[in-house]
PDB file of C-alpha atoms and ligand atoms in Angstrom:
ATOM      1  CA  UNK A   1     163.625 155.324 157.200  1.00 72.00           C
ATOM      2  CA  UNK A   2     162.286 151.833 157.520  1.00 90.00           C
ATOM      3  CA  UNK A   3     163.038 149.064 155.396  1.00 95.00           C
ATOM      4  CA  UNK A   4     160.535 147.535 153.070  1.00 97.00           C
ATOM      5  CA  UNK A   5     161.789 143.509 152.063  1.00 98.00           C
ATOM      6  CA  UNK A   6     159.368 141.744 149.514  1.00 97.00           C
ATOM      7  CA  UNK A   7     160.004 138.838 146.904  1.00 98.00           C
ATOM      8  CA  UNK A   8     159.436 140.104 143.055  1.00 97.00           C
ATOM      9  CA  UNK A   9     159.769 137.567 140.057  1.00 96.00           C
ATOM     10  CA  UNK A  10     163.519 136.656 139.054  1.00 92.00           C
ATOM     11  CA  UNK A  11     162.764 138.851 135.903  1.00 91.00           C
ATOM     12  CA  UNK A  12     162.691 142.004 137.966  1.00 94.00           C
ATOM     13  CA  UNK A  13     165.397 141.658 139.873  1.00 95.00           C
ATOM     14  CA  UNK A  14     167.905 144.455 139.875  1.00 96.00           C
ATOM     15  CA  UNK A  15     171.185 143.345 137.934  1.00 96.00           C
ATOM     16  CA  UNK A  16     172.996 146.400 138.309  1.00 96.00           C
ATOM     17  CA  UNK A  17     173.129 145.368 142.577  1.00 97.00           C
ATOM     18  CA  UNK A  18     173.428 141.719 142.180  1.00 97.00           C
ATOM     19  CA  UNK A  19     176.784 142.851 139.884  1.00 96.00           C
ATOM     20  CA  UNK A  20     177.918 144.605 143.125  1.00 95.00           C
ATOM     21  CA  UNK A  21     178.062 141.203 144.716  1.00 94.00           C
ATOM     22  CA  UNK A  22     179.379 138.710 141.930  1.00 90.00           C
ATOM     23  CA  UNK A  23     181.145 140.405 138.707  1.00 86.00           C
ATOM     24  CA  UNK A  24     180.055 137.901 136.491  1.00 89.00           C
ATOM     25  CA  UNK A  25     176.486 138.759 134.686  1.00 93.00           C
ATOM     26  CA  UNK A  26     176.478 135.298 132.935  1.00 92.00           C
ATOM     27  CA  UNK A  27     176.541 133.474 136.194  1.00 92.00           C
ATOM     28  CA  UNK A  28     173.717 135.633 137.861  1.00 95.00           C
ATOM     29  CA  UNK A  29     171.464 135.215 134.515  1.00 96.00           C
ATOM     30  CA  UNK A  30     172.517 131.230 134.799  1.00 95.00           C
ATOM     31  CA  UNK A  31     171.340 131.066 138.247  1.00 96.00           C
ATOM     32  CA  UNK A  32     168.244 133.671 138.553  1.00 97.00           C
ATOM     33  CA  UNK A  33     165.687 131.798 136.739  1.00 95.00           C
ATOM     34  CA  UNK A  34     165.507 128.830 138.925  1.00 96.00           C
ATOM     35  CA  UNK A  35     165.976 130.703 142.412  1.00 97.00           C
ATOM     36  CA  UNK A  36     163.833 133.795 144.222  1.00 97.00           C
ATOM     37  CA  UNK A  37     164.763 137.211 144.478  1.00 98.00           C
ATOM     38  CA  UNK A  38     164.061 139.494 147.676  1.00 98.00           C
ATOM     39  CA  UNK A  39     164.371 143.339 147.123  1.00 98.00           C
ATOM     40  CA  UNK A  40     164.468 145.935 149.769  1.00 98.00           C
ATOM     41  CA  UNK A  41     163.473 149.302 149.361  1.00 97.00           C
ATOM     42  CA  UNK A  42     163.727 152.464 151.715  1.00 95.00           C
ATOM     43  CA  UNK A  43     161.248 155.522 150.810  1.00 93.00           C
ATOM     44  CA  UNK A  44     160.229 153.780 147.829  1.00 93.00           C
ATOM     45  CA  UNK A  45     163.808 153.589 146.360  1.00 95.00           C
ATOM     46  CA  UNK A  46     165.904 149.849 145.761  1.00 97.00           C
ATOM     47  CA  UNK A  47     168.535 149.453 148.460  1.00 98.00           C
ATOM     48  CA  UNK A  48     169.159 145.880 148.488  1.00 98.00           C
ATOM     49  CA  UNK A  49     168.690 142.622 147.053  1.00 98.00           C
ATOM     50  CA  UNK A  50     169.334 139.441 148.285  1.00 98.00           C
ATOM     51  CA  UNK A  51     168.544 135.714 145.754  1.00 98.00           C
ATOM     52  CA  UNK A  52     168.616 132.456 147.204  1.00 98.00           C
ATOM     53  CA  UNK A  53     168.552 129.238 145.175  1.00 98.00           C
ATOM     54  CA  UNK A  54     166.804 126.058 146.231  1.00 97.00           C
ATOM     55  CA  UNK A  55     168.883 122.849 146.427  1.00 97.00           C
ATOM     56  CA  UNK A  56     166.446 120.222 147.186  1.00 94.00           C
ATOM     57  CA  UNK A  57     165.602 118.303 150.065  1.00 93.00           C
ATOM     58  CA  UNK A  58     165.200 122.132 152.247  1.00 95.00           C
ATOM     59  CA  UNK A  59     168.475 122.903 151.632  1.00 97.00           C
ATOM     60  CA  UNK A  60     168.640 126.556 149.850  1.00 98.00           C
ATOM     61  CA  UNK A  61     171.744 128.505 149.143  1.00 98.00           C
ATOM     62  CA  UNK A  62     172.375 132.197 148.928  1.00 98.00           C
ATOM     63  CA  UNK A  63     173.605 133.242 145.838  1.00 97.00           C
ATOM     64  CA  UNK A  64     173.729 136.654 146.213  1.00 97.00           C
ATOM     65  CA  UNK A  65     172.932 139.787 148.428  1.00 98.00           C
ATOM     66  CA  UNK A  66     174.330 143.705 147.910  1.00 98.00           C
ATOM     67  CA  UNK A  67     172.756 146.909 149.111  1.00 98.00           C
ATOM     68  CA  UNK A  68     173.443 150.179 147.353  1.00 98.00           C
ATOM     69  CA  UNK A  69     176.990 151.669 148.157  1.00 97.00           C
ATOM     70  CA  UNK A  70     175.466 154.587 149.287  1.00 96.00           C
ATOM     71  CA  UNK A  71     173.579 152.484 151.276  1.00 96.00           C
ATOM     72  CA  UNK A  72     175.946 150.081 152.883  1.00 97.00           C
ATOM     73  CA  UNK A  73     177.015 150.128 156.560  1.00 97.00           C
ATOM     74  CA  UNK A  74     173.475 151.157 158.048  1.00 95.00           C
ATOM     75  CA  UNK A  75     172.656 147.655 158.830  1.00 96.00           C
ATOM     76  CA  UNK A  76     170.402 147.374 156.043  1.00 97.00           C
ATOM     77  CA  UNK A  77     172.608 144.264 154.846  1.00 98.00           C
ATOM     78  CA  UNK A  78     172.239 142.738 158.267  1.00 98.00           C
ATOM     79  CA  UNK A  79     168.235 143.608 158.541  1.00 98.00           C
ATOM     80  CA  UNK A  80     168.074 141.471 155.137  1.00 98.00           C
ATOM     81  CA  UNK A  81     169.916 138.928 155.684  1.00 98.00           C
ATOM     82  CA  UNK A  82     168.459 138.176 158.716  1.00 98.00           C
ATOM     83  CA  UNK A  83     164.324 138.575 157.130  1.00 98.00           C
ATOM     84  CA  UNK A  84     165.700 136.103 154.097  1.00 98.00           C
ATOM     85  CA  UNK A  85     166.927 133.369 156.823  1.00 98.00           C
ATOM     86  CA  UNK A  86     163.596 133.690 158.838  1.00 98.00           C
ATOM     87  CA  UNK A  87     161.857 133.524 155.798  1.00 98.00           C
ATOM     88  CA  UNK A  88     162.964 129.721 154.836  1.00 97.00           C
ATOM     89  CA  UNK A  89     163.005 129.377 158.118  1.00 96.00           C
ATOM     90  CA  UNK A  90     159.406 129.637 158.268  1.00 96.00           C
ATOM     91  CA  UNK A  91     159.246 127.900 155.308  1.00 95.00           C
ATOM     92  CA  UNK A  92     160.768 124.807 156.948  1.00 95.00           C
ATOM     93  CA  UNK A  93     163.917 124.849 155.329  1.00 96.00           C
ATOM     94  CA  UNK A  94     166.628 122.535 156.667  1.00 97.00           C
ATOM     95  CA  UNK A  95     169.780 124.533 155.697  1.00 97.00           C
ATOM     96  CA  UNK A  96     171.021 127.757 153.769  1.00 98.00           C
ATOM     97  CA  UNK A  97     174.332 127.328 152.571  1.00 98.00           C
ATOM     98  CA  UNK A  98     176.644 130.248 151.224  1.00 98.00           C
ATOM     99  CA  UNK A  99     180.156 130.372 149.661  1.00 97.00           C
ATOM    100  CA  UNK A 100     182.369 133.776 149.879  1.00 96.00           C
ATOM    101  CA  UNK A 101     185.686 134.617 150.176  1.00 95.00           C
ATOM    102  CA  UNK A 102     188.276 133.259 152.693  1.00 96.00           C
ATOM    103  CA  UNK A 103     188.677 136.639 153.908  1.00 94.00           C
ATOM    104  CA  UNK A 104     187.087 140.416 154.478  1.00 92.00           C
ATOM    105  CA  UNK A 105     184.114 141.738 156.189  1.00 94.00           C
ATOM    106  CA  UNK A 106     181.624 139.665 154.589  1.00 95.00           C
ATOM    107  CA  UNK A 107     182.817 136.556 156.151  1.00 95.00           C
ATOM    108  CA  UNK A 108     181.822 138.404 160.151  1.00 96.00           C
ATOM    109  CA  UNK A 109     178.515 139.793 158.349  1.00 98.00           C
ATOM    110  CA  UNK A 110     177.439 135.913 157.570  1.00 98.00           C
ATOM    111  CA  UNK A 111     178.726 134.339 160.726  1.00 97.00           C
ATOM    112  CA  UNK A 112     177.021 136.767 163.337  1.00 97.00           C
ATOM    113  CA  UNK A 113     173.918 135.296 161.315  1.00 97.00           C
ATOM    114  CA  UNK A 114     175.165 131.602 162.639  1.00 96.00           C
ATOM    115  CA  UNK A 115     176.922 130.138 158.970  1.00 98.00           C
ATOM    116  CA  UNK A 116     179.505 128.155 159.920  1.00 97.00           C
ATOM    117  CA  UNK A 117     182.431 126.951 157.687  1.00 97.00           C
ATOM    118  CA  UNK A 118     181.950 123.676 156.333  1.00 97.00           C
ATOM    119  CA  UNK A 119     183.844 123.353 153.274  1.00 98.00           C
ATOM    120  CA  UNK A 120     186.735 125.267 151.363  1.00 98.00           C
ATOM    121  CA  UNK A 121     186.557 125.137 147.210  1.00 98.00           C
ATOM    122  CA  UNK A 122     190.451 125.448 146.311  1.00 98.00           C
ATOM    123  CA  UNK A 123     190.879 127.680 143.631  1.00 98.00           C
ATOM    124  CA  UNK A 124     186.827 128.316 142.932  1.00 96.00           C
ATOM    125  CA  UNK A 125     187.797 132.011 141.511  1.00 94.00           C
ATOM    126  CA  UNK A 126     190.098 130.525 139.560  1.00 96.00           C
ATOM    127  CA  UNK A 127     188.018 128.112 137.546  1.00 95.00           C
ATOM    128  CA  UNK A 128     185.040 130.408 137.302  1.00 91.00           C
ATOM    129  CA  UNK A 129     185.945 133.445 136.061  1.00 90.00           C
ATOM    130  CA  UNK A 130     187.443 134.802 133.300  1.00 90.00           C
ATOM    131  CA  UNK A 131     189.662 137.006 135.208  1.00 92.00           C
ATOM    132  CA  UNK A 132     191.380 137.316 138.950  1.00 94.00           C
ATOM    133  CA  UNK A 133     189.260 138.699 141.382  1.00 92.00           C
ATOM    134  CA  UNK A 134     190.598 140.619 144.035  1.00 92.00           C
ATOM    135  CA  UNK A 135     189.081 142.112 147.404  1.00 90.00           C
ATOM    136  CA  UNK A 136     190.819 144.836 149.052  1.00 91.00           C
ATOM    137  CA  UNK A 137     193.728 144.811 146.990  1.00 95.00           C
ATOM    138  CA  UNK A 138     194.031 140.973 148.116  1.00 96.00           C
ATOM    139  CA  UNK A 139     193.548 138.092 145.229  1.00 96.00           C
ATOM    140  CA  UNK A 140     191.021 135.639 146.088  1.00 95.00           C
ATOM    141  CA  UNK A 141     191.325 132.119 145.055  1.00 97.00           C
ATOM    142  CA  UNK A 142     189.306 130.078 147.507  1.00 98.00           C
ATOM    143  CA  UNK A 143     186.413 130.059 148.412  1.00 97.00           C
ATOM    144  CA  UNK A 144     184.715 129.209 151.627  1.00 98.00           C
ATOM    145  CA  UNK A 145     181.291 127.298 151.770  1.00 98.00           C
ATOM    146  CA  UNK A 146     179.209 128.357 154.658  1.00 98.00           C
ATOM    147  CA  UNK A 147     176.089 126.501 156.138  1.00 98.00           C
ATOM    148  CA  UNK A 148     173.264 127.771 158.571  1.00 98.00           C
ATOM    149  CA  UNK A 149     171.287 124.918 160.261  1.00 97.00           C
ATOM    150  CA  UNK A 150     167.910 125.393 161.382  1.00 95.00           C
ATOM    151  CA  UNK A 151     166.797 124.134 164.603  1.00 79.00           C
ATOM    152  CA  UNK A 152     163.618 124.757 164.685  1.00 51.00           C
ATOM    153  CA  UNK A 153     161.345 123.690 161.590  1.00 46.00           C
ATOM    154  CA  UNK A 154     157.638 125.525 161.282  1.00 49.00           C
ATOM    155  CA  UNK A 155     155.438 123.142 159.760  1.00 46.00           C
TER     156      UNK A 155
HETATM  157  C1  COA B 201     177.811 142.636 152.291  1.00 52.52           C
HETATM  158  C2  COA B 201     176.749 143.742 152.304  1.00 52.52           C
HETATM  159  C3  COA B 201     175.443 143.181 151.704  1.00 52.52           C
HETATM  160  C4  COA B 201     176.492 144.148 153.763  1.00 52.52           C
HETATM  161  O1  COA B 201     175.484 145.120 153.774  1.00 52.52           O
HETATM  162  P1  COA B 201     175.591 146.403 154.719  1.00 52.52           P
HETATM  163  O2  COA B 201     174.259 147.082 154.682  1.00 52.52           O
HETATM  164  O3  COA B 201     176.761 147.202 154.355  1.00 52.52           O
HETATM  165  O4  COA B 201     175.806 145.669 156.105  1.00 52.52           O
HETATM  166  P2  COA B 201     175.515 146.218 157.563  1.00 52.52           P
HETATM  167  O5  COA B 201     175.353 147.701 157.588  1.00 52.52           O
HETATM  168  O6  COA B 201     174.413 145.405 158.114  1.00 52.52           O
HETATM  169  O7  COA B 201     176.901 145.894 158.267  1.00 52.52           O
HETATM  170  C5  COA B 201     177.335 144.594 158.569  1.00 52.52           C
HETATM  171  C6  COA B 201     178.786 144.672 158.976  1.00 52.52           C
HETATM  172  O8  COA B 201     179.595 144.733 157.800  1.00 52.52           O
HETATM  173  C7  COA B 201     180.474 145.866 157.882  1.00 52.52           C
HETATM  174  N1  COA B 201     180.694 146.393 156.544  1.00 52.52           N
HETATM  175  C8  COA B 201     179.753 146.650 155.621  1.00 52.52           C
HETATM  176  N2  COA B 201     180.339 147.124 154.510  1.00 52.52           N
HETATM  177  C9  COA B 201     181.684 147.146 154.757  1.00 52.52           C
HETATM  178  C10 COA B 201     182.815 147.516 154.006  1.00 52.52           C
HETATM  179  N3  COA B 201     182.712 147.969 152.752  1.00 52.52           N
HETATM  180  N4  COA B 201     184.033 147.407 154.582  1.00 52.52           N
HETATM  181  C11 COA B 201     184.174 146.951 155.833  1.00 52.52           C
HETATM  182  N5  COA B 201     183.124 146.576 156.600  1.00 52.52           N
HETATM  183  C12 COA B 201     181.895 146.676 156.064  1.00 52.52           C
HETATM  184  C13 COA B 201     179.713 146.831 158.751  1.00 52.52           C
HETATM  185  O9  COA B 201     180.571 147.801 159.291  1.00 52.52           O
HETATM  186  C14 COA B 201     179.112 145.924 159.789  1.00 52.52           C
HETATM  187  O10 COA B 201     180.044 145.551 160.771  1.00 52.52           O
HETATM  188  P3  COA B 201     179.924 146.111 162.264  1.00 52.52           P
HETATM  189  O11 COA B 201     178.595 145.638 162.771  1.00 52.52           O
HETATM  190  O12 COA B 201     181.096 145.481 162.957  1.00 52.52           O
HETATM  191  O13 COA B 201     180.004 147.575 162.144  1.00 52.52           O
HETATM  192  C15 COA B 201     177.180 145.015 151.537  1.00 52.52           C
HETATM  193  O14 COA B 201     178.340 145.540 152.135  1.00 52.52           O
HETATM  194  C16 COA B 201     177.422 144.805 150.061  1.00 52.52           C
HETATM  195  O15 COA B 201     176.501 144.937 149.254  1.00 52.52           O
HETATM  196  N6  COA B 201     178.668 144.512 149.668  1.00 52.52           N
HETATM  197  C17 COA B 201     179.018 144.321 148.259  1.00 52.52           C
HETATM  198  C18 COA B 201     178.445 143.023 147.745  1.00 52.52           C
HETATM  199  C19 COA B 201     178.961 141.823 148.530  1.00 52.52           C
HETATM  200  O16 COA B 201     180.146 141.714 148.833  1.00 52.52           O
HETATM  201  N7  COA B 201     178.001 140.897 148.850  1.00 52.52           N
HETATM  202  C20 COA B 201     178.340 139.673 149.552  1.00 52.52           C
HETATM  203  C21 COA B 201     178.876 138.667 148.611  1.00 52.52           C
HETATM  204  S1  COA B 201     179.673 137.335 149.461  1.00 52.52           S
END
């Protein structure tokens, strides 16, 4: 079934995936009102979401994106990812920046995209959350900061 990818207002956009993606609520409600949120639906029904936070000067950075785990590994991540970075693309962004995990699958699904590593945060999941995180049984501690650079600007 083909996938449907529109931006709603911040206020509708679905908490319960965004959670999937970052376990803190707080943060997401700290962020969401001054970035834009892009759902994707299949048959009508919520798959994915993806919300992406403007930096200034064309620089944006992804704050978040999760499809439904039912969902997941049906390259429905990949199909949004890739609409969101054409979409400030055409906007005439200059960057999108990203920061994840030093390790796991997620760090291959942004860098087939093009995000390069360009910084590390030491200990980032240790000063902002209340509790250790862990992915695949593994602790993570740092976290890497990825950055896409456009080439090509659309006017
Ligand atoms: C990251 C995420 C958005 C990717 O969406 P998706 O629809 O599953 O991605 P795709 O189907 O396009 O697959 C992209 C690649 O990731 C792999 N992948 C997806 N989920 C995976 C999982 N749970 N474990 C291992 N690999 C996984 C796919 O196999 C695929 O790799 P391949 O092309 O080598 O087969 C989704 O897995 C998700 O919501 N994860 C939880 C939230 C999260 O971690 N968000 C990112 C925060 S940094």
């Amino acid at each position: 079934m083909s996938l449907l990818i529109q931006e709603v207002p911040a206020t509708q956009a679905p908490m319960a995936l965004l959670l999937l993606a970052d376990p803190s609520e707080e943060k997401i409600i700290s962020y969401l009102p001054r970035s834009r949120c892009f759902v994707a639906s299949s048959g009508g029904v919520v798959v994915g979401a993806c919300v992406v936070q403007p930096l200034g000067a064309g620089a944006h950075e992804l704050m978040s994106i999760a499809i439904q785990p039912a969902h997941q590994k049906s390259g429905h991540g990949t199909a949004l990812l890739k609409w969101v970075i054409d979409f400030f693309r055409r906007s005439g962004a200059s960057r999108m920046e990203v920061g994840t995990g030093t390790f796991g699958y997620q760090l291959a699904f942004y860098q087939r995209q093009g995000f390069r590593v360009t910084a590390i945060d030491r200990d980032f999941f240790i000063r902002h959350y209340p509790e250790p995180v862990f992915e695949d049984g593994i602790q993570l501690f740092d976290m890497l900061r990825l950055t896409l650079r456009y080439t090509a600007h659309v006017a």
